[in-house]
Tab-separated table of C-alpha atoms and ligand atoms in Angstrom:
chain	number	residue	atom	x	y	z
A	156	MET	CA	176.351	41.406	33.292
A	157	HIS	CA	174.842	42.026	29.976
A	158	HIS	CA	176.261	44.339	27.574
A	159	GLU	CA	176.640	43.901	23.757
A	160	TYR	CA	180.202	42.858	22.881
A	161	ILE	CA	182.000	44.480	20.126
A	162	ASP	CA	182.386	41.228	18.640
A	163	LYS	CA	178.998	39.820	19.551
A	164	TYR	CA	178.447	37.882	16.707
A	165	SER	CA	181.981	36.384	16.305
A	166	ARG	CA	181.337	33.015	17.918
A	167	LEU	CA	178.843	31.918	15.290
A	168	ASP	CA	179.901	29.282	13.087
A	169	SER	CA	179.922	29.798	9.100
A	170	VAL	CA	181.974	29.630	6.032
A	171	VAL	CA	182.933	33.549	6.603
A	172	HIS	CA	183.749	32.593	10.470
A	173	LYS	CA	185.990	30.017	9.085
A	174	ILE	CA	188.393	32.211	7.126
A	175	ASP	CA	191.748	32.890	8.765
A	176	SER	CA	191.518	36.172	10.406
A	177	ARG	CA	194.719	37.438	8.811
A	178	THR	CA	193.174	36.933	5.411
A	179	LYS	CA	189.856	38.766	6.550
A	180	MET	CA	192.173	41.739	7.714
A	181	ILE	CA	194.130	42.066	4.545
A	182	LEU	CA	191.273	41.648	2.373
A	183	SER	CA	189.068	44.505	4.323
A	184	PHE	CA	191.675	46.840	4.470
A	185	LEU	CA	192.377	46.572	0.474
A	186	LEU	CA	188.837	46.858	-0.205
A	187	ILE	CA	188.240	49.779	1.875
A	188	LEU	CA	191.378	51.351	0.312
A	189	ILE	CA	189.771	50.480	-3.006
A	190	ILE	CA	186.463	52.069	-2.205
A	191	THR	CA	187.765	55.088	-0.766
A	192	ALA	CA	190.464	55.851	-3.241
A	193	PHE	CA	188.532	56.001	-6.512
A	194	ASN	CA	186.324	58.984	-6.998
A	195	ASN	CA	183.208	57.339	-8.466
A	196	PHE	CA	181.002	54.596	-7.959
A	197	TYR	CA	182.227	51.581	-9.660
A	198	PRO	CA	184.277	50.012	-6.692
A	199	VAL	CA	181.246	50.549	-4.483
A	200	LEU	CA	178.910	48.937	-7.126
A	201	ILE	CA	181.548	45.936	-7.861
A	202	ILE	CA	182.242	45.111	-4.127
A	203	MET	CA	179.093	45.496	-2.034
A	204	PRO	CA	177.093	42.765	-3.857
A	205	LEU	CA	179.967	40.406	-3.125
A	206	ILE	CA	180.054	41.987	0.553
A	207	VAL	CA	176.023	41.378	0.879
A	208	ILE	CA	176.715	37.768	-0.278
A	209	ALA	CA	179.142	37.386	2.534
A	210	ILE	CA	176.960	39.073	4.969
A	211	LEU	CA	174.103	36.679	4.157
A	212	LEU	CA	176.410	33.689	4.409
A	213	SER	CA	178.134	34.875	7.819
A	214	LYS	CA	174.422	34.175	9.360
A	215	VAL	CA	174.912	37.761	11.091
A	216	PRO	CA	171.644	39.400	11.630
A	217	VAL	CA	171.171	42.073	8.722
A	218	MET	CA	169.615	44.600	11.414
A	219	PHE	CA	172.656	44.439	12.821
A	220	PHE	CA	174.377	45.759	10.045
A	221	LEU	CA	171.673	48.490	9.339
A	222	ARG	CA	171.841	49.886	12.826
A	223	ARG	CA	175.753	50.234	12.368
A	224	ILE	CA	175.437	52.113	8.835
A	225	ALA	CA	172.884	54.482	10.827
A	226	ILE	CA	176.185	55.918	12.238
A	227	CYS	CA	176.991	57.482	8.797
A	228	LEU	CA	173.551	59.032	8.486
A	229	PRO	CA	174.932	62.495	9.495
A	230	PHE	CA	177.033	62.220	6.043
A	231	LEU	CA	173.782	62.702	4.360
A	232	LEU	CA	173.673	66.434	5.837
A	233	PHE	CA	176.262	67.250	3.374
A	234	LEU	CA	173.353	67.076	0.867
A	235	PHE	CA	172.819	70.574	1.642
A	236	PHE	CA	176.344	71.749	1.151
A	237	LEU	CA	177.840	69.712	-1.752
A	238	PRO	CA	176.427	68.760	-5.084
A	239	PHE	CA	173.806	65.760	-4.916
A	240	SER	CA	176.086	63.035	-6.439
A	241	LYS	CA	179.112	64.020	-4.460
A	242	ALA	CA	177.129	64.100	-1.187
A	243	VAL	CA	175.668	60.438	-2.147
A	244	LEU	CA	179.192	59.004	-3.001
A	245	LEU	CA	180.490	60.108	0.236
A	246	PHE	CA	177.659	58.622	2.030
A	247	SER	CA	177.898	55.362	0.216
A	248	LYS	CA	181.901	55.185	0.637
A	249	SER	CA	181.698	55.621	4.364
A	250	ALA	CA	178.709	53.274	4.479
A	251	SER	CA	180.451	50.706	2.724
A	252	SER	CA	183.386	50.907	4.813
A	253	ILE	CA	181.513	50.504	7.968
A	254	THR	CA	180.056	47.303	6.670
A	255	ILE	CA	183.180	45.915	5.716
A	256	ILE	CA	184.571	46.757	9.132
A	257	THR	CA	181.396	45.468	10.722
A	258	LEU	CA	181.688	42.234	8.768
A	259	LEU	CA	185.501	41.814	9.997
A	260	MET	CA	184.727	42.713	13.372
A	261	SER	CA	181.442	40.359	13.719
A	262	THR	CA	183.071	37.422	12.170
A	263	THR	CA	186.309	37.297	13.758
A	264	THR	CA	187.085	37.244	17.656
A	265	PHE	CA	188.422	39.947	19.392
A	266	SER	CA	191.581	37.548	20.161
A	267	GLY	CA	192.043	36.335	16.648
A	268	PHE	CA	191.975	39.935	15.647
A	269	LEU	CA	194.860	40.623	18.072
A	270	GLU	CA	196.596	37.458	16.961
A	271	ALA	CA	196.571	38.754	13.433
A	272	LEU	CA	197.714	42.131	14.269
A	273	LYS	CA	200.553	40.289	16.020
A	274	PHE	CA	201.256	38.294	12.958
A	275	PHE	CA	201.720	41.306	10.885
A	276	LYS	CA	204.512	42.896	13.551
A	277	THR	CA	202.326	45.617	15.035
A	278	PRO	CA	204.243	46.870	17.780
A	279	LYS	CA	203.641	44.990	20.999
A	280	ILE	CA	202.545	48.000	23.260
A	281	PHE	CA	199.609	48.867	20.494
A	282	ILE	CA	198.333	45.367	20.704
A	283	LEU	CA	198.386	45.733	24.752
A	284	MET	CA	196.678	48.937	24.511
A	285	LEU	CA	194.004	47.319	22.370
A	286	SER	CA	193.407	44.385	24.638
A	287	PHE	CA	193.222	46.756	27.542
A	288	PHE	CA	190.809	48.579	25.550
A	289	TYR	CA	188.755	45.814	25.167
A	290	ARG	CA	188.904	44.556	28.799
A	291	TYR	CA	188.339	47.873	30.129
A	292	LEU	CA	185.450	48.912	28.095
A	293	PHE	CA	183.635	45.926	29.903
A	294	LEU	CA	184.722	46.768	33.192
A	295	PHE	CA	183.579	50.513	32.708
A	296	ILE	CA	180.393	48.941	31.585
A	297	ASP	CA	179.875	46.778	34.367
A	298	ASN	CA	180.800	49.178	36.868
A	299	ILE	CA	178.156	51.233	35.405
A	300	HIS	CA	175.748	48.140	35.786
A	301	ARG	CA	176.796	47.463	39.194
A	302	MET	CA	176.120	51.089	40.277
A	303	ARG	CA	172.997	50.993	38.731
A	304	HIS	CA	171.869	47.947	40.626
A	305	ALA	CA	173.222	49.167	43.911
A	306	CYS	CA	170.991	52.037	43.154
A	307	ASP	CA	167.991	50.288	42.104
A	308	SER	CA	167.827	47.962	44.888
A	309	ARG	CA	167.641	50.706	47.261
A	310	CYS	CA	164.999	52.501	45.155
A	311	PHE	CA	166.373	55.051	43.360
A	312	SER	CA	164.365	55.634	40.535
A	313	LYS	CA	164.777	58.428	37.867
A	314	LYS	CA	161.353	60.055	38.921
A	315	GLN	CA	161.696	59.690	42.590
A	316	SER	CA	165.168	61.426	43.220
A	317	PHE	CA	166.892	62.574	40.360
A	318	LYS	CA	169.001	64.899	42.313
A	319	PRO	CA	172.104	66.270	40.561
A	320	ALA	CA	174.046	65.896	43.870
A	321	THR	CA	173.355	62.030	43.845
A	322	VAL	CA	174.206	61.773	40.209
A	323	SER	CA	177.257	63.722	40.317
A	324	GLY	CA	178.202	61.729	42.970
A	325	MET	CA	177.698	58.447	41.261
A	326	ILE	CA	179.928	60.024	38.376
A	327	GLY	CA	182.589	60.780	40.295
A	328	ASN	CA	182.567	57.524	42.152
A	329	LEU	CA	182.732	55.865	38.734
A	330	VAL	CA	185.710	57.593	37.389
A	331	VAL	CA	187.774	57.342	40.679
A	332	ARG	CA	186.688	53.251	40.973
A	333	SER	CA	187.880	52.917	37.475
A	334	TYR	CA	191.082	55.117	38.055
A	335	GLU	CA	191.833	52.701	41.166
A	336	GLN	CA	190.990	49.541	39.484
A	337	SER	CA	193.279	50.254	36.651
A	338	GLU	CA	196.109	51.070	39.207
A	339	ARG	CA	195.439	47.535	40.784
A	340	VAL	CA	195.607	45.767	37.573
A	341	TYR	CA	198.961	47.452	36.812
A	342	LEU	CA	199.901	46.349	40.095
A	343	ALA	CA	198.778	42.664	39.538
A	344	MET	CA	200.752	42.964	36.150
A	345	LEU	CA	203.896	44.138	38.148
A	346	ALA	CA	203.668	41.261	40.573
A	347	ARG	CA	203.758	38.804	37.279
A	348	GLY	CA	206.881	40.404	36.338
A	349	TYR	CA	205.654	42.930	33.861
A	350	ASN	CA	208.015	45.794	33.205
A	351	ASP	CA	207.424	48.932	31.360
A	352	SER	CA	210.135	48.300	29.051
A	353	GLY	CA	209.216	44.847	28.022
B	28	MET	CA	212.880	31.708	53.062
B	29	ILE	CA	210.835	34.880	54.208
B	30	GLN	CA	211.807	37.489	56.988
B	31	VAL	CA	209.793	40.432	57.675
B	32	ARG	CA	210.773	42.596	60.329
B	33	ASN	CA	209.326	45.571	62.351
B	34	LEU	CA	207.468	46.397	59.031
B	35	HIS	CA	205.409	50.005	59.269
B	36	HIS	CA	203.148	51.277	56.287
B	37	CYS	CA	200.981	54.056	56.003
B	38	TYR	CA	198.504	54.642	53.195
B	39	PRO	CA	198.542	57.872	51.361
B	40	ASP	CA	195.359	58.981	53.097
B	41	GLY	CA	197.158	58.512	56.762
B	42	THR	CA	195.771	55.178	57.682
B	43	LYS	CA	198.207	52.952	59.690
B	44	SER	CA	197.596	49.872	58.357
B	45	LEU	CA	200.939	47.950	59.593
B	46	ASN	CA	202.614	49.012	63.002
B	47	GLY	CA	205.822	46.843	63.336
B	48	ALA	CA	204.782	43.502	61.713
B	49	SER	CA	207.390	40.937	62.278
B	50	LEU	CA	207.208	37.095	61.202
B	51	ARG	CA	209.619	34.419	59.664
B	52	ILE	CA	208.518	31.984	57.358
B	53	LYS	CA	210.550	28.895	56.718
B	54	GLU	CA	210.953	27.146	53.189
B	55	ASN	CA	208.374	24.779	51.637
B	56	GLU	CA	206.157	25.748	54.777
B	57	PHE	CA	202.385	26.179	54.667
B	58	VAL	CA	201.264	29.313	56.354
B	59	ALA	CA	198.076	30.819	57.315
B	60	LEU	CA	197.434	34.420	58.139
B	61	ILE	CA	194.119	35.382	59.965
B	62	GLY	CA	192.781	38.734	61.467
B	63	ARG	CA	189.951	40.568	61.474
B	64	ASN	CA	188.826	42.705	58.654
B	65	GLY	CA	191.209	45.776	58.166
B	66	SER	CA	193.593	44.011	60.264
B	67	GLY	CA	196.267	44.631	57.562
B	68	LYS	CA	196.673	41.106	56.032
B	69	THR	CA	196.228	42.236	52.535
B	70	THR	CA	198.824	45.234	53.051
B	71	LEU	CA	201.419	42.707	54.434
B	72	LEU	CA	200.988	40.274	51.848
B	73	LEU	CA	201.431	43.058	49.112
B	74	HIS	CA	204.926	43.684	50.721
B	75	LEU	CA	206.158	40.257	49.927
B	76	ASN	CA	206.717	40.759	46.394
B	77	GLY	CA	207.157	44.468	46.700
B	78	ILE	CA	203.975	45.576	45.070
B	79	LEU	CA	204.375	47.922	48.200
B	80	GLU	CA	207.733	48.865	49.419
B	81	PRO	CA	208.896	49.095	53.066
B	82	LYS	CA	208.992	52.555	54.326
B	83	ARG	CA	210.512	51.555	57.535
B	84	GLY	CA	211.137	47.891	58.359
B	85	SER	CA	212.698	45.191	56.376
B	86	VAL	CA	211.599	42.372	54.181
B	87	VAL	CA	214.090	39.818	53.154
B	88	VAL	CA	213.140	37.068	50.409
B	89	GLY	CA	215.504	33.962	50.086
B	90	GLY	CA	218.397	35.972	51.243
B	91	LEU	CA	217.578	39.007	49.026
B	92	GLU	CA	216.637	42.261	50.561
B	93	LEU	CA	213.526	43.805	49.157
B	94	LYS	CA	214.833	47.079	47.377
B	95	LYS	CA	214.454	48.291	43.671
B	96	LYS	CA	217.432	46.521	42.416
B	97	ASN	CA	216.105	43.298	43.576
B	98	LEU	CA	212.271	43.733	42.252
B	99	GLY	CA	212.732	41.570	39.476
B	100	GLU	CA	214.412	38.732	41.007
B	101	ILE	CA	211.768	38.441	43.903
B	102	ARG	CA	208.816	38.913	41.569
B	103	ASN	CA	210.122	35.702	39.797
B	104	LYS	CA	209.961	34.072	43.137
B	105	VAL	CA	207.248	35.126	44.910
B	106	GLY	CA	203.548	35.063	42.927
B	107	ILE	CA	200.603	36.728	44.447
B	108	VAL	CA	196.975	35.864	43.874
B	109	PHE	CA	195.053	39.072	44.537
B	110	GLN	CA	191.828	39.062	46.705
B	111	ASN	CA	189.662	40.207	43.673
B	112	PRO	CA	190.150	38.457	40.392
B	113	ASP	CA	189.234	41.383	38.499
B	114	ASP	CA	192.092	43.005	39.438
B	115	MET	CA	194.283	40.274	37.914
B	116	LEU	CA	192.619	39.354	34.680
B	117	PHE	CA	192.994	41.779	31.720
B	118	SER	CA	193.622	39.808	28.317
B	119	ALA	CA	191.234	39.001	25.546
B	120	THR	CA	191.379	35.053	26.529
B	121	VAL	CA	191.838	32.916	29.395
B	122	PHE	CA	194.874	31.497	27.645
B	123	GLU	CA	196.424	34.886	27.226
B	124	ASP	CA	196.155	35.802	30.922
B	125	ALA	CA	197.704	32.833	32.166
B	126	ALA	CA	200.577	33.150	29.626
B	127	PHE	CA	201.149	36.818	30.721
B	128	GLY	CA	203.450	35.980	33.720
B	129	PRO	CA	205.596	33.095	32.022
B	130	ARG	CA	206.333	35.723	28.751
B	131	ASN	CA	207.574	37.925	31.315
B	132	GLN	CA	209.533	35.630	32.838
B	133	GLY	CA	211.241	35.542	29.164
B	134	LEU	CA	210.501	32.007	28.410
B	135	SER	CA	209.831	30.632	24.758
B	136	GLU	CA	206.424	30.109	23.000
B	137	LYS	CA	206.864	26.507	23.766
B	138	GLU	CA	207.485	26.549	27.393
B	139	THR	CA	204.826	28.957	28.197
B	140	ASP	CA	202.202	27.000	26.118
B	141	GLU	CA	203.340	23.906	28.227
B	142	ARG	CA	203.304	25.916	31.345
B	143	VAL	CA	199.890	27.286	30.677
B	144	LYS	CA	198.308	23.861	29.586
B	145	SER	CA	199.315	22.439	32.925
B	146	ALA	CA	198.415	25.220	35.154
B	147	LEU	CA	194.985	25.529	33.534
B	148	ASN	CA	194.440	21.629	33.919
B	149	ARG	CA	195.307	21.761	37.254
B	150	VAL	CA	192.882	24.369	38.569
B	151	GLY	CA	190.451	22.600	36.032
B	152	VAL	CA	189.417	25.316	33.550
B	153	PHE	CA	191.185	24.232	30.613
B	154	HIS	CA	187.988	23.998	28.561
B	155	LEU	CA	187.693	27.667	29.279
B	156	LYS	CA	190.892	28.603	27.645
B	157	ASP	CA	189.626	30.365	24.613
B	158	LYS	CA	186.927	32.382	26.568
B	159	ASN	CA	186.983	36.083	27.637
B	160	PRO	CA	188.130	36.167	31.356
B	161	HIS	CA	185.636	38.858	31.701
B	162	HIS	CA	182.606	36.434	30.790
B	163	LEU	CA	183.163	33.860	33.615
B	164	SER	CA	181.729	33.309	36.817
B	165	LEU	CA	183.443	34.465	40.004
B	166	GLY	CA	184.531	31.178	40.895
B	167	GLN	CA	185.692	30.491	37.356
B	168	LYS	CA	187.470	33.809	37.459
B	169	LYS	CA	189.161	32.772	40.887
B	170	ARG	CA	190.458	29.704	39.119
B	171	VAL	CA	191.877	31.402	36.253
B	172	SER	CA	193.528	33.908	38.449
B	173	ILE	CA	195.163	31.276	40.511
B	174	ALA	CA	196.419	29.591	37.296
B	175	ALA	CA	197.857	32.815	35.763
B	176	VAL	CA	200.270	32.439	38.927
B	177	LEU	CA	200.960	29.104	38.785
B	178	SER	CA	202.097	29.021	35.363
B	179	MET	CA	205.011	31.036	36.434
B	180	GLU	CA	205.981	28.408	38.872
B	181	PRO	CA	207.169	30.532	41.659
B	182	SER	CA	208.959	29.394	44.834
B	183	VAL	CA	206.770	31.587	47.035
B	184	ILE	CA	202.957	31.811	46.395
B	185	VAL	CA	200.652	34.131	48.155
B	186	PHE	CA	196.816	33.691	48.082
B	187	ASP	CA	194.726	36.558	49.598
B	188	GLU	CA	191.553	34.699	50.498
B	189	PRO	CA	191.905	31.868	47.723
B	190	THR	CA	188.553	30.238	48.505
B	191	SER	CA	186.233	33.183	48.536
B	192	HIS	CA	183.566	32.951	45.698
B	193	LEU	CA	184.218	29.207	45.173
B	194	ASP	CA	181.408	26.627	45.914
B	195	PRO	CA	181.982	24.030	48.907
B	196	ARG	CA	183.361	21.299	46.508
B	197	GLY	CA	185.510	23.808	44.533
B	198	ARG	CA	186.929	24.971	47.757
B	199	LYS	CA	188.070	21.572	48.785
B	200	GLU	CA	189.612	21.042	45.345
B	201	ILE	CA	191.425	24.404	45.501
B	202	MET	CA	192.759	23.869	48.964
B	203	GLU	CA	193.833	20.193	47.947
B	204	LEU	CA	195.442	21.794	45.149
B	205	ILE	CA	197.226	24.089	47.158
B	206	CYS	CA	198.568	21.489	49.415
B	207	SER	CA	199.738	19.782	46.675
B	208	LEU	CA	202.038	22.530	45.536
B	209	ASN	CA	205.598	21.930	46.344
B	210	CYS	CA	206.857	25.421	47.242
B	211	THR	CA	206.085	27.693	50.156
B	212	LYS	CA	202.774	28.797	50.266
B	213	ILE	CA	201.232	31.656	52.722
B	214	ILE	CA	197.295	32.162	52.592
B	215	ALA	CA	195.206	34.920	53.923
B	216	THR	CA	191.950	33.565	55.110
B	217	HIS	CA	189.072	33.964	57.198
B	218	GLU	CA	187.987	30.187	57.023
B	219	LEU	CA	189.016	28.541	60.137
B	220	GLU	CA	188.561	25.451	58.850
B	221	LEU	CA	191.327	25.693	56.318
B	222	LEU	CA	193.901	25.939	59.117
B	223	LYS	CA	193.930	22.233	59.476
B	224	TYR	CA	195.952	22.441	56.102
B	225	CYS	CA	198.698	24.822	57.674
B	226	ASN	CA	201.682	23.931	59.487
B	227	SER	CA	201.896	27.534	61.226
B	228	VAL	CA	199.516	30.125	61.810
B	229	HIS	CA	200.140	33.835	62.401
B	230	VAL	CA	197.387	36.039	63.962
B	231	ILE	CA	197.638	39.656	62.956
B	232	ASP	CA	195.770	42.636	64.765
B	233	GLY	CA	196.209	46.313	64.195
B	234	GLY	CA	199.011	45.826	61.887
B	235	ARG	CA	201.086	43.831	63.969
B	236	ILE	CA	201.680	40.138	64.178
B	237	VAL	CA	200.285	38.896	67.913
B	238	HIS	CA	200.428	35.341	67.684
B	239	SER	CA	202.574	32.785	66.028
B	240	GLY	CA	202.707	29.043	66.304
B	241	SER	CA	201.515	25.678	64.786
B	242	GLY	CA	198.097	26.333	65.790
B	243	VAL	CA	195.944	28.786	67.573
B	244	GLY	CA	193.411	28.387	70.418
B	245	ASN	CA	190.120	29.680	70.916
B	246	GLU	CA	191.136	32.050	73.694
B	247	ILE	CA	193.435	33.767	71.415
B	248	LEU	CA	190.941	33.778	68.461
B	249	LYS	CA	188.451	35.586	71.082
B	250	LYS	CA	190.867	37.762	72.188
B	251	TYR	CA	191.704	39.396	68.961
B	252	GLU	CA	187.786	39.345	68.000
B	253	ILE	CA	188.164	36.894	65.278
B	254	ILE	CA	185.360	34.911	66.475
C	273	LIG	N1	193.911	51.847	49.388
C	273	LIG	C1	193.718	52.285	50.605
C	273	LIG	N2	193.799	53.408	50.994
C	273	LIG	C2	193.542	53.910	52.334
C	273	LIG	N3	193.625	52.952	53.256
C	273	LIG	C3	193.740	51.448	52.999
C	273	LIG	C4	193.789	50.962	51.642
C	273	LIG	N4	193.536	49.808	51.729
C	273	LIG	C5	193.444	49.383	52.897
C	273	LIG	N5	193.237	50.422	53.468
C	273	LIG	C6	193.471	50.406	55.231
C	273	LIG	O1	194.286	49.860	55.614
C	273	LIG	C7	193.770	48.836	56.708
C	273	LIG	C8	194.364	47.568	56.316
C	273	LIG	O2	193.759	46.935	55.287
C	273	LIG	P1	193.916	45.603	54.818
C	273	LIG	O3	193.692	45.659	53.282
C	273	LIG	O4	195.127	45.349	54.733
C	273	LIG	O5	193.034	44.563	55.651
C	273	LIG	P2	192.767	43.109	55.659
C	273	LIG	O6	193.484	42.469	56.708
C	273	LIG	O7	193.152	42.639	54.267
C	273	LIG	O8	191.106	43.002	55.476
C	273	LIG	P3	190.267	41.774	54.666
C	273	LIG	O9	190.073	40.824	55.734
C	273	LIG	O10	188.994	43.006	54.760
C	273	LIG	O11	190.597	41.925	53.572
C	273	LIG	C9	192.332	49.175	56.882
C	273	LIG	O12	191.883	49.877	58.220
C	273	LIG	C10	192.272	49.875	55.506
C	273	LIG	O13	190.827	50.669	55.874
C	274	LIG	MG1	192.181	41.648	52.539
């Protein structure tokens, strides 16, 4: 099945990818802290050129970052309520933070990321939840794909029969399917000796 | 080793899936459970390590009655490879998935590491150890889910359709692997050619064991609509 992974570019091979994930994590965290803590443009102006160099070194397509940055475009709406410089500052701060996070996530595999969290003594349950999230996201998307394939192969097209009843049935089915699958995964975990307190 | 007596089970929606099933399995036996779709194979197997608890009847594993207080010990002894590998694999990497069981057994990281490596090697997926289990082919997932149970080194392993999704070569490899395991093995299957590997065959129909023996004849297979 085809879907974009959160850590889509994390298996590329570059200098940035080779840096230990723990180092990258601390560094990203610090940079974001600095960028958000100060109430002026200097941190952004100093840090972002370095980040841009890192991006170029990492071989991750620049378009990918631009699309991510688009997420914080709504912040520009503040232009209407705030003084110009305040709004631009807000936008540049959020855009920089997103760029840094994106760089971290696309140069670290998700499992490397979890390893790093483990190293920093993050509670086990939290790590387990994150790894589930990563796993279930795909299961969920896969279920949608599977259902779409099942529909498409039986000539379900939007124009033809986009009946509310059909679609709501599908959504209901999707929820039940995902829920029951999570039950079964949980049972399989129990079968391998997992206990909740563990 | 395992004794199931007069087991009844009913799913929440009212489906009666087991109707007084009884069965004995000796230590180190290789047992096949066959029966048509919906005859209750999966339901019966899920009782063997307490995923489902007996409502009526009893299950005894290695002298331990299946009860809440014995669950931990029984799950240590009995491993289940589920019918659908997607239900078993949930970690970020294949390695992590295979390490899940041993860690729950309280093994050290070093022991876990060794167990996982040998299990992955045995099913021939060691080279996939850093991949996301979700991005594997179905046959590869099936192998990983087998490794995830092998790494726990249980004394009984239950396989619900171990050879589904495998290519003919893989099917032979996995069956030979299962044969070579030094423990009690139980498989539920629709593939009659696998019966030649087993020492005993149980036929289930309508939630009840209707035939037990070292083999099974064509009349019985026809009678219970398996062929
Ligand atoms: N979660 C469930 N809820 C309700 N009924 C169920 C559930 N799972 C199974 N059943 C019913 O219980 C009966 C036994 O099912 P079971 O899964 O044990 O069959 P099986 O022998 O494993 O079949 P197959 O060969 O298709 O895997 C069937 O009639 C089935 O419809
Ligand atoms: Mg079944």
